[in-house]
Coordinates of N, CA, C and O in Angstrom, one line a residue:
M192 N 0.5 -11.7 9.9 CA -0.1 -11.1 8.6 C -1.1 -9.7 8.9 O -1.3 -9.0 7.9
N193 N -1.4 -9.5 10.2 CA -1.7 -8.1 10.6 C -0.7 -7.0 10.2 O -1.4 -6.0 9.9
Q194 N 0.3 -7.2 10.5 CA 1.2 -6.2 10.1 C 1.6 -6.1 8.8 O 1.6 -4.9 8.2
V195 N 1.3 -7.2 8.1 CA 1.3 -7.0 6.5 C 0.3 -6.1 6.0 O 0.6 -5.2 5.2
L196 N -0.8 -6.5 6.4 CA -2.0 -5.5 6.0 C -1.7 -4.0 6.5 O -2.2 -3.0 6.0
D197 N -1.3 -3.9 7.7 CA -1.2 -2.7 8.1 C -0.3 -1.9 7.3 O -0.4 -0.7 7.1
L198 N 0.8 -2.5 6.9 CA 1.7 -1.9 5.9 C 1.3 -1.6 4.8 O 1.9 -0.4 4.1
V199 N 0.7 -2.6 4.1 CA -0.1 -2.4 2.9 C -0.9 -1.0 2.8 O -1.2 -0.2 2.0
G200 N -1.9 -0.7 3.9 CA -2.7 0.3 4.1 C -1.9 1.4 4.2 O -2.0 2.6 3.5
I201 N -0.7 1.4 5.0 CA -0.1 2.7 5.0 C 0.6 3.1 3.8 O 0.7 4.2 3.6
F202 N 0.9 2.1 2.9 CA 1.6 2.1 1.7 C 0.8 3.2 0.6 O 1.1 3.9 0.0
V203 N -0.5 2.7 0.6 CA -1.6 3.3 -0.1 C -1.8 4.6 0.4 O -2.0 5.5 -0.2
F204 N -1.9 5.0 2.0 CA -2.3 6.2 2.3 C -1.0 7.1 1.9 O -1.3 8.3 1.7
A205 N 0.5 6.7 2.2 CA 1.3 7.3 1.6 C 1.4 7.9 0.2 O 1.9 8.7 -0.2
L206 N 1.1 6.8 -0.9 CA 1.0 7.2 -2.0 C 0.1 8.5 -2.2 O 0.2 9.6 -2.9
S207 N -0.9 8.5 -1.6 CA -2.0 9.5 -1.7 C -1.5 11.0 -1.3 O -1.3 11.9 -1.9
G208 N -0.8 10.9 -0.2 CA -0.1 12.1 0.6 C 1.1 12.5 -0.6 O 1.2 13.8 -0.6
A209 N 1.8 11.6 -0.9 CA 2.9 12.0 -1.8 C 2.4 12.5 -3.0 O 3.2 13.5 -3.8
L210 N 1.3 12.1 -3.8 CA 0.7 12.6 -4.8 C 0.4 14.1 -4.6 O 0.4 14.9 -5.6
V211 N -0.4 14.4 -3.2 CA -0.6 15.6 -3.1 C 0.3 16.7 -2.9 O 0.6 17.5 -3.6
G212 N 1.6 16.3 -2.8 CA 2.9 16.8 -2.6 C 3.3 17.1 -4.2 O 3.8 18.4 -4.5
V213 N 3.4 16.0 -5.1 CA 3.4 16.5 -6.4 C 2.4 17.4 -7.1 O 2.9 18.4 -7.5
R214 N 1.2 17.6 -6.8 CA 0.2 18.4 -7.2 C 0.5 19.9 -6.8 O 0.3 20.9 -7.3
R215 N 1.2 20.1 -5.6 CA 1.4 21.4 -4.8 C 2.9 21.6 -5.1 O 3.2 22.6 -4.9
R216 N 3.5 20.9 -6.2 CA 4.7 21.2 -6.7 C 6.0 21.2 -5.4 O 6.8 22.0 -5.4
L217 N 5.6 20.6 -4.5 CA 6.8 20.4 -3.3 C 7.8 19.5 -3.8 O 7.9 18.8 -4.8
D218 N 9.1 19.6 -3.1 CA 10.1 19.0 -3.5 C 10.0 17.8 -2.8 O 9.3 17.2 -2.3
V219 N 10.9 16.7 -2.9 CA 10.7 15.4 -2.4 C 10.7 15.2 -1.0 O 10.0 14.5 -0.4
V220 N 11.4 16.0 -0.3 CA 11.2 16.2 1.0 C 9.7 16.6 1.5 O 9.2 16.0 2.3
G221 N 9.3 17.4 1.2 CA 7.8 18.0 1.3 C 6.9 16.9 1.0 O 6.0 16.7 1.7
M222 N 7.3 16.1 -0.1 CA 6.6 14.9 -0.6 C 6.6 14.0 0.4 O 5.4 13.3 0.9
A223 N 7.6 13.8 1.2 CA 8.0 12.9 2.3 C 7.3 13.1 3.5 O 6.6 12.2 4.0
V224 N 7.1 14.4 4.0 CA 6.8 14.7 5.1 C 5.2 14.5 5.0 O 4.5 13.9 5.9
L225 N 4.5 15.0 3.8 CA 3.1 14.7 3.4 C 2.7 13.2 3.6 O 1.6 12.7 4.1
A226 N 3.6 12.3 2.8 CA 3.4 10.8 3.0 C 3.4 10.2 4.4 O 2.6 9.5 4.5
E227 N 4.3 10.7 5.1 CA 4.6 10.1 6.4 C 3.3 10.7 7.2 O 2.9 9.6 7.9
M228 N 3.1 11.9 7.1 CA 1.7 12.5 7.9 C 0.4 11.8 7.5 O -0.4 11.3 8.5
T229 N 0.4 11.5 6.3 CA -0.8 11.1 5.5 C -0.7 9.3 6.1 O -2.1 9.0 6.7
A230 N 0.0 8.7 5.9 CA 0.3 7.6 6.2 C 0.1 7.0 7.9 O -0.4 6.0 8.1
L231 N 0.8 7.8 8.6 CA 0.9 7.6 9.9 C 0.4 8.4 11.0 O -0.1 7.9 12.2
G232 N -0.3 9.4 10.6 CA -0.8 10.4 11.6 C -2.0 10.2 12.4 O -1.9 10.2 13.4
G233 N -2.9 9.6 11.7 CA -4.0 9.2 12.2 C -3.7 7.8 13.3 O -4.3 7.9 14.5
G234 N -2.9 7.0 13.0 CA -2.7 6.0 13.9 C -1.9 6.3 15.1 O -2.1 5.9 16.2
I235 N -1.1 7.5 14.8 CA -0.5 7.8 15.9 C -1.4 8.4 17.0 O -1.1 8.3 18.2
L236 N -2.0 9.4 16.4 CA -3.0 10.0 17.3 C -3.9 9.1 18.1 O -4.1 9.2 19.2
R237 N -4.2 8.2 17.3 CA -5.3 7.2 17.9 C -4.6 6.8 19.0 O -5.1 6.4 20.3
D238 N -3.3 6.2 18.7 CA -2.6 5.5 19.8 C -2.3 6.3 21.1 O -2.5 6.1 22.2
L239 N -2.1 7.5 20.6 CA -1.7 8.7 22.2 C -3.1 8.8 22.9 O -3.1 9.1 23.9
I240 N -4.3 8.9 22.0 CA -5.5 9.0 22.7 C -5.9 8.0 23.6 O -6.3 8.1 24.6
L241 N -5.3 6.7 23.1 CA -5.7 5.6 24.0 C -4.7 5.3 24.9 O -4.7 4.3 25.6
N242 N -3.6 6.1 25.0 CA -2.6 6.3 26.0 C -1.8 4.9 25.9 O -1.5 4.1 27.0
V243 N -1.5 4.7 24.6 CA -0.6 3.3 24.2 C 0.8 3.9 23.4 O 0.3 4.9 22.8
R244 N 1.5 3.1 23.4 CA 2.7 3.3 22.6 C 2.3 3.3 20.9 O 2.0 2.4 20.7
P245 N 2.8 4.5 20.2 CA 2.2 4.3 19.0 C 3.0 3.1 18.3 O 4.1 3.1 18.3
A246 N 2.2 2.3 17.5 CA 3.0 1.2 16.8 C 3.7 1.7 15.6 O 4.8 0.9 15.7
A247 N 3.8 3.1 15.4 CA 4.4 3.5 14.3 C 6.2 3.7 14.9 O 6.8 4.0 14.1
F248 N 6.2 3.7 16.4 CA 7.4 3.9 16.9 C 8.1 2.6 17.2 O 9.1 2.5 18.0
S249 N 7.4 1.6 16.6 CA 8.0 0.1 17.4 C 8.8 -0.6 16.2 O 9.2 -1.4 16.4
S250 N 8.7 -0.1 14.8 CA 9.4 -1.0 13.8 C 9.8 0.4 12.8 O 9.0 1.0 12.5
V251 N 11.0 0.2 12.3 CA 11.4 1.0 11.5 C 10.5 1.0 9.9 O 10.7 1.8 8.9
G252 N 9.9 -0.3 9.8 CA 9.2 -0.5 8.6 C 8.1 0.7 8.5 O 7.9 1.0 7.3
Y253 N 7.6 1.0 9.7 CA 6.2 2.2 9.6 C 6.7 3.4 8.9 O 6.1 4.2 8.4
V254 N 8.2 3.5 9.0 CA 8.8 5.0 8.5 C 9.4 4.7 7.0 O 8.9 5.1 6.3
L255 N 9.8 3.5 6.8 CA 10.4 3.2 5.5 C 9.0 2.8 4.3 O 9.7 3.3 3.2
V256 N 8.3 2.5 4.5 CA 7.3 2.2 3.7 C 6.8 3.5 3.1 O 6.5 3.7 1.8
P257 N 6.4 4.5 4.0 CA 6.1 5.7 3.1 C 7.2 6.3 2.6 O 7.0 6.9 1.6
V258 N 8.2 6.3 3.0 CA 9.6 6.7 1.8 C 9.6 6.0 0.9 O 9.8 6.7 -0.2
A259 N 9.5 4.9 0.6 CA 9.3 3.7 -0.5 C 8.3 4.5 -1.4 O 8.5 4.5 -2.6
A260 N 7.3 4.8 -0.8 CA 5.9 5.4 -1.8 C 6.3 6.4 -2.4 O 6.2 7.2 -3.3
T261 N 7.0 7.4 -1.6 CA 7.5 8.7 -2.1 C 8.4 8.6 -2.8 O 8.3 9.3 -4.2
V262 N 9.3 7.7 -3.0 CA 10.4 7.4 -4.4 C 9.6 7.0 -5.3 O 9.8 7.5 -6.4
I263 N 8.7 6.2 -5.2 CA 7.8 5.6 -6.4 C 7.1 6.8 -7.0 O 7.0 7.0 -8.2
V264 N 6.3 7.5 -6.3 CA 5.5 8.7 -6.4 C 6.6 9.7 -7.4 O 6.2 10.2 -8.4
F265 N 7.6 10.0 -6.7 CA 8.6 10.9 -7.1 C 8.9 10.4 -8.4 O 9.0 11.4 -9.4
F266 N 9.5 9.7 -9.0 CA 10.0 9.2 -10.2 C 8.9 8.4 -11.4 O 9.0 9.0 -12.2
W267 N 7.8 8.1 -10.7 CA 6.6 7.8 -11.4 C 5.5 8.2 -11.3 O 4.4 7.4 -11.5
H268 N 5.3 9.5 -11.1 CA 4.3 10.2 -10.5 C 3.0 10.0 -11.5 O 1.9 10.0 -11.3
P269 N 3.2 10.2 -12.9 CA 2.1 10.4 -14.0 C 1.7 8.8 -14.0 O 0.3 8.6 -14.2
Q270 N 2.3 7.6 -13.9 CA 1.8 6.4 -13.9 C 1.1 6.1 -12.7 O -0.1 5.6 -12.4
V271 N 1.5 6.6 -11.5 CA 0.5 6.6 -10.2 C -0.6 7.2 -10.3 O -1.4 6.8 -9.7
E272 N -0.5 8.3 -10.8 CA -1.5 9.2 -11.1 C -2.9 8.4 -11.9 O -4.0 8.7 -11.5
R273 N -2.2 7.8 -13.0 CA -3.4 7.3 -14.0 C -4.1 5.9 -13.1 O -5.0 5.8 -13.6
V274 N -3.4 5.5 -12.0 CA -4.0 4.3 -11.5 C -4.5 4.6 -10.0 O -5.0 3.9 -9.2
M275 N -4.5 5.9 -9.9 CA -5.0 6.6 -8.6 C -6.4 6.0 -8.4 O -7.2 6.1 -7.2
P276 N -7.5 6.3 -9.5 CA -8.8 5.8 -9.0 C -9.2 4.5 -8.3 O -9.6 4.2 -7.4
A277 N -8.2 3.6 -8.9 CA -8.1 2.2 -8.5 C -7.4 2.0 -7.1 O -8.0 1.6 -5.9
V278 N -6.7 2.9 -6.7 CA -5.6 3.1 -5.4 C -6.8 3.6 -4.4 O -6.8 3.2 -3.3
N279 N -7.5 4.7 -4.8 CA -8.6 5.1 -3.9 C -9.8 4.5 -3.8 O -10.3 4.3 -2.4
V280 N -10.0 3.4 -4.3 CA -10.9 2.2 -4.0 C -10.0 1.1 -2.9 O -10.7 1.0 -1.8
L281 N -8.9 0.9 -3.1 CA -8.3 0.2 -2.1 C -8.1 0.9 -1.1 O -8.0 0.5 0.2
D282 N -7.7 2.3 -1.0 CA -7.8 3.2 0.1 C -9.2 3.3 1.0 O -8.7 3.1 2.0
A283 N -10.1 3.1 0.1 CA -11.4 3.2 1.0 C -11.6 1.6 1.8 O -11.9 1.3 3.0
A284 N -11.1 0.6 1.0 CA -10.9 -0.9 1.6 C -10.2 -0.7 2.6 O -10.3 -1.4 3.6
G285 N -8.8 -0.4 2.8 CA -7.9 -0.4 3.6 C -8.4 0.4 4.9 O -8.2 -0.2 6.2
L286 N -9.3 1.7 4.9 CA -9.8 2.5 5.8 C -10.8 1.5 6.5 O -10.7 1.4 7.9
G287 N -11.6 0.8 5.8 CA -12.4 -0.1 6.4 C -11.7 -1.3 7.2 O -12.2 -1.7 8.2
L288 N -10.8 -1.8 6.6 CA -9.7 -2.7 7.2 C -9.2 -2.4 8.3 O -9.4 -3.0 9.4
F289 N -8.8 -1.1 8.5 CA -8.2 -0.5 9.6 C -9.1 -0.4 10.9 O -9.1 -0.7 11.9
C290 N -10.4 0.1 10.5 CA -11.5 0.0 11.5 C -11.8 -1.4 12.1 O -12.1 -1.5 13.1
A291 N -11.8 -2.1 11.3 CA -12.1 -3.8 11.6 C -11.0 -4.3 12.5 O -11.2 -4.5 13.5
V292 N -9.7 -4.0 12.2 CA -8.6 -4.3 12.9 C -8.5 -3.5 14.4 O -8.3 -3.9 15.2
G293 N -8.9 -2.4 14.3 CA -8.8 -1.7 15.5 C -9.8 -2.0 16.4 O -9.6 -1.7 17.6
T294 N -11.0 -2.4 15.9 CA -12.0 -3.1 16.9 C -11.7 -4.4 17.8 O -12.4 -4.4 18.6
E295 N -10.7 -5.0 16.9 CA -10.4 -6.3 17.7 C -9.8 -6.0 18.6 O -9.4 -6.1 19.8

């Protein structure tokens, strides 16, 4: 269950990163880089500071989820942009969830 919530949070963060790529008129590769860095950058940095192997390097799902978010934004960015206010609320909830899970 913990990993599922982790991947849901990563998906939401990746949506945000990919949408920034659309707004900056980047191609799909640039969108994917932004999605990956937005979704995984903080967790990787945290794990490196804690001197543990980053969780993002332990499963291919951590790479595929941001790619899936990028594909969704690439093809349906007007629809994703429309629901972004709700996604931002979920994004804030996900951040709080990551904080709670991280303190475990």
